């Protein structure tokens, strides 16, 4: 669309206004799924295999049913919080504020890892372990007041919080400090230093809370320009997984009660696309495949990366639709499918059964 063409969405809005049909109280929408479908429809480097997706849906449903996979599965992990109160909300907010970029180019025994409770944790679990360890050491790592205290919360103190049992430091440490600083400032200025106030402001809408995060916190505004599309493509990975984690932790009650939780999509990272490719659901163009096999860096915001992330979101949506079509009674959504696929991929990694590498993009978005 050229700059002198009328915006069709604006025209529709004006038409509704003059016809007396404009509803300013419409339910919030994140726009993530809409953007993902647009990229999928225009993708030339990432494609979906519909037959493999259909077969994968049957396999995923069968395994999730057999393992009784549900929101209860979230709290069953030994590192996730077991309490259900405001301190739990603060922990989850901190966790997903910093939930990005754990991959390493080093061998497994040399990568960033956290030793906690007589175990060694890597990836996302290294973050959760480090936060739990910090709380046991009486470091107020989940307190926004602490994040704003430059004397107490700085690179040196964060290096201690995220100290590794190997020689590799946690990636993007300075960016993590910036995220804490920014979030502390926003919570102080707008939400009485408590993320529970954000939840209250969203009025039990998951999409509303995601939009609030993207609006008020720069570090949650995970969106990019794609080709000639007027609106940016929204991924909002950490904003969405934050809402999903609160929903799962509280089993859809109390702070986790959202009337529209099914509007949350899959969380576009690097692990779920990996298992979707392993299942044959996703395929890549030869140039993109070559980059991934060689372990080349795919730049954040590049066409390759946007196609990878968006097509993964759309693929999980098709998996969800197929499962619901075959099993209308299934209590399933994109969140639970994502959690299940991520856990399965990490299990394959631990067993040394990775058949395809994940793409390598270094950013704060995932």
Short mmCIF file of N, CA, C and O in Angstrom, two decimals, residues 69-77 80-84 88-89 92 95-96 124 206 240-258 261 264 267 333 335-340 343:
data_model
loop_
_atom_site.label_atom_id
_atom_site.label_comp_id
_atom_site.label_asym_id
_atom_site.label_seq_id
_atom_site.Cartn_x
_atom_site.Cartn_y
_atom_site.Cartn_z
N UNK A 69 -1.31 -34.28 30.70
CA UNK A 69 -0.67 -32.96 30.64
C UNK A 69 -1.72 -31.86 30.80
O UNK A 69 -2.71 -31.83 30.07
N UNK A 70 -1.49 -30.96 31.76
CA UNK A 70 -2.44 -29.89 32.04
C UNK A 70 -1.71 -28.75 32.74
O UNK A 70 -0.48 -28.77 32.86
N UNK A 71 -2.45 -27.76 33.22
CA UNK A 71 -1.82 -26.68 33.98
C UNK A 71 -1.11 -27.21 35.22
O UNK A 71 -0.15 -26.62 35.69
N UNK A 72 -1.60 -28.33 35.75
CA UNK A 72 -0.96 -28.93 36.94
C UNK A 72 0.50 -29.29 36.66
O UNK A 72 1.34 -29.29 37.57
N UNK A 73 0.80 -29.61 35.40
CA UNK A 73 2.16 -30.03 35.04
C UNK A 73 3.17 -28.92 35.30
O UNK A 73 4.34 -29.19 35.58
N UNK A 74 2.74 -27.67 35.22
CA UNK A 74 3.64 -26.53 35.40
C UNK A 74 4.24 -26.53 36.80
O UNK A 74 5.45 -26.42 36.98
N UNK A 75 3.39 -26.66 37.80
CA UNK A 75 3.85 -26.59 39.19
C UNK A 75 4.57 -27.85 39.64
O UNK A 75 5.22 -27.85 40.70
N UNK A 76 4.45 -28.92 38.87
CA UNK A 76 5.08 -30.18 39.26
C UNK A 76 6.60 -30.14 39.14
O UNK A 76 7.30 -30.91 39.78
N UNK A 77 7.14 -29.22 38.32
CA UNK A 77 8.60 -29.16 38.19
C UNK A 77 9.19 -28.64 39.49
O UNK A 77 8.69 -27.69 40.09
N UNK A 80 9.86 -24.72 39.79
CA UNK A 80 8.79 -23.72 39.73
C UNK A 80 8.20 -23.47 41.12
O UNK A 80 8.17 -24.37 41.96
N UNK A 81 7.74 -22.24 41.37
CA UNK A 81 7.19 -21.90 42.69
C UNK A 81 6.01 -22.81 43.07
O UNK A 81 5.22 -23.21 42.22
N UNK A 82 5.94 -23.11 44.37
CA UNK A 82 4.83 -23.95 44.87
C UNK A 82 3.78 -23.12 45.60
O UNK A 82 2.65 -23.57 45.78
N UNK A 83 4.15 -21.91 46.02
CA UNK A 83 3.19 -21.04 46.69
C UNK A 83 2.28 -20.40 45.65
O UNK A 83 2.59 -20.40 44.45
N UNK A 84 1.16 -19.88 46.10
CA UNK A 84 0.20 -19.24 45.20
C UNK A 84 -0.22 -17.89 45.80
O UNK A 84 -1.33 -17.73 46.30
N UNK A 88 4.59 -15.06 44.49
CA UNK A 88 4.70 -15.96 43.34
C UNK A 88 4.57 -15.17 42.04
O UNK A 88 5.30 -15.41 41.08
N UNK A 89 3.63 -14.23 42.03
CA UNK A 89 3.45 -13.37 40.85
C UNK A 89 4.74 -12.58 40.59
O UNK A 89 5.19 -12.47 39.44
N UNK A 92 7.36 -14.90 39.02
CA UNK A 92 7.09 -15.22 37.62
C UNK A 92 7.36 -14.00 36.73
O UNK A 92 7.91 -14.15 35.63
N UNK A 95 11.06 -13.78 36.36
CA UNK A 95 11.49 -14.92 35.55
C UNK A 95 11.29 -14.64 34.06
O UNK A 95 12.21 -14.83 33.24
N UNK A 96 10.10 -14.16 33.68
CA UNK A 96 9.83 -13.95 32.27
C UNK A 96 10.34 -12.61 31.76
O UNK A 96 10.48 -12.42 30.55
N UNK A 124 16.64 -22.47 30.07
CA UNK A 124 15.64 -21.77 30.88
C UNK A 124 15.73 -22.15 32.35
O UNK A 124 15.61 -21.29 33.24
N UNK A 206 -6.50 -11.97 29.20
CA UNK A 206 -5.13 -12.37 28.86
C UNK A 206 -4.59 -11.49 27.73
O UNK A 206 -3.46 -11.01 27.80
N UNK A 240 3.48 -12.97 26.27
CA UNK A 240 2.50 -14.06 26.23
C UNK A 240 2.86 -15.18 27.21
O UNK A 240 1.99 -15.71 27.90
N UNK A 241 4.14 -15.53 27.28
CA UNK A 241 4.51 -16.64 28.17
C UNK A 241 4.39 -16.21 29.64
O UNK A 241 4.11 -17.04 30.51
N UNK A 242 4.55 -14.93 29.90
CA UNK A 242 4.32 -14.42 31.26
C UNK A 242 2.87 -14.64 31.67
O UNK A 242 2.59 -15.16 32.77
N UNK A 243 1.95 -14.27 30.80
CA UNK A 243 0.53 -14.47 31.09
C UNK A 243 0.22 -15.96 31.22
O UNK A 243 -0.50 -16.39 32.13
N UNK A 244 0.80 -16.76 30.33
CA UNK A 244 0.56 -18.21 30.36
C UNK A 244 1.11 -18.85 31.63
O UNK A 244 0.48 -19.74 32.22
N UNK A 245 2.29 -18.41 32.07
CA UNK A 245 2.88 -18.97 33.29
C UNK A 245 2.03 -18.65 34.51
O UNK A 245 1.86 -19.49 35.41
N UNK A 246 1.50 -17.44 34.56
CA UNK A 246 0.64 -17.07 35.69
C UNK A 246 -0.65 -17.89 35.65
O UNK A 246 -1.11 -18.40 36.68
N UNK A 247 -1.22 -18.03 34.46
CA UNK A 247 -2.42 -18.86 34.30
C UNK A 247 -2.16 -20.30 34.75
O UNK A 247 -2.96 -20.88 35.50
N UNK A 248 -1.03 -20.87 34.31
CA UNK A 248 -0.73 -22.26 34.64
C UNK A 248 -0.41 -22.42 36.12
O UNK A 248 -0.89 -23.36 36.77
N UNK A 249 0.38 -21.51 36.67
CA UNK A 249 0.76 -21.60 38.08
C UNK A 249 -0.47 -21.56 38.99
O UNK A 249 -0.58 -22.34 39.94
N UNK A 250 -1.40 -20.67 38.68
CA UNK A 250 -2.58 -20.50 39.53
C UNK A 250 -3.77 -21.32 39.04
O UNK A 250 -4.89 -21.15 39.53
N UNK A 251 -3.52 -22.21 38.07
CA UNK A 251 -4.56 -23.11 37.55
C UNK A 251 -5.82 -22.35 37.12
O UNK A 251 -6.96 -22.79 37.37
N UNK A 252 -5.61 -21.18 36.51
CA UNK A 252 -6.74 -20.42 36.00
C UNK A 252 -7.59 -19.76 37.06
O UNK A 252 -8.72 -19.33 36.79
N UNK A 253 -7.07 -19.67 38.28
CA UNK A 253 -7.82 -19.06 39.38
C UNK A 253 -7.02 -17.90 39.97
O UNK A 253 -5.85 -17.71 39.67
N UNK A 254 -7.67 -17.09 40.79
CA UNK A 254 -7.02 -15.98 41.47
C UNK A 254 -6.31 -15.09 40.44
O UNK A 254 -6.92 -14.65 39.48
N UNK A 255 -5.01 -14.84 40.64
CA UNK A 255 -4.27 -14.01 39.69
C UNK A 255 -4.24 -14.63 38.30
O UNK A 255 -3.97 -13.93 37.32
N UNK A 256 -4.47 -15.91 38.19
CA UNK A 256 -4.40 -16.61 36.91
C UNK A 256 -5.73 -16.77 36.21
O UNK A 256 -5.83 -17.53 35.24
N UNK A 257 -6.74 -16.05 36.65
CA UNK A 257 -8.06 -16.16 36.01
C UNK A 257 -8.16 -15.20 34.83
O UNK A 257 -8.12 -13.98 35.00
N UNK A 258 -8.27 -15.77 33.63
CA UNK A 258 -8.41 -14.98 32.40
C UNK A 258 -9.55 -15.56 31.58
O UNK A 258 -9.56 -16.75 31.28
N UNK A 261 -8.09 -16.80 27.81
CA UNK A 261 -6.73 -17.36 27.81
C UNK A 261 -6.40 -18.05 26.48
O UNK A 261 -5.24 -18.12 26.07
N UNK A 264 -4.06 -16.62 23.63
CA UNK A 264 -2.60 -16.68 23.68
C UNK A 264 -2.12 -17.74 22.69
O UNK A 264 -2.66 -18.85 22.64
N UNK A 267 4.58 -19.67 21.83
CA UNK A 267 5.60 -18.68 22.16
C UNK A 267 6.79 -18.86 21.21
O UNK A 267 7.53 -19.84 21.30
N UNK A 333 -5.16 -26.01 24.49
CA UNK A 333 -4.96 -24.74 23.80
C UNK A 333 -3.50 -24.64 23.36
O UNK A 333 -2.70 -25.55 23.61
N UNK A 335 -1.13 -22.85 24.45
CA UNK A 335 -0.20 -22.79 25.59
C UNK A 335 0.24 -24.20 25.99
O UNK A 335 1.44 -24.48 26.12
N UNK A 336 -0.72 -25.07 26.21
CA UNK A 336 -0.40 -26.43 26.66
C UNK A 336 0.37 -27.19 25.59
O UNK A 336 1.28 -27.96 25.91
N UNK A 337 0.03 -26.98 24.32
CA UNK A 337 0.78 -27.63 23.25
C UNK A 337 2.22 -27.14 23.25
O UNK A 337 3.17 -27.92 23.14
N UNK A 338 2.42 -25.83 23.40
CA UNK A 338 3.76 -25.26 23.45
C UNK A 338 4.56 -25.82 24.62
O UNK A 338 5.71 -26.26 24.46
N UNK A 339 3.96 -25.81 25.82
CA UNK A 339 4.65 -26.34 27.00
C UNK A 339 5.07 -27.79 26.76
O UNK A 339 6.20 -28.19 27.08
N UNK A 340 4.16 -28.58 26.18
CA UNK A 340 4.44 -29.99 25.94
C UNK A 340 5.56 -30.17 24.93
O UNK A 340 6.49 -30.97 25.13
N UNK A 343 8.97 -29.14 26.51
CA UNK A 343 9.46 -30.16 27.44
C UNK A 343 9.97 -31.38 26.69
O UNK A 343 10.99 -31.97 27.06
#
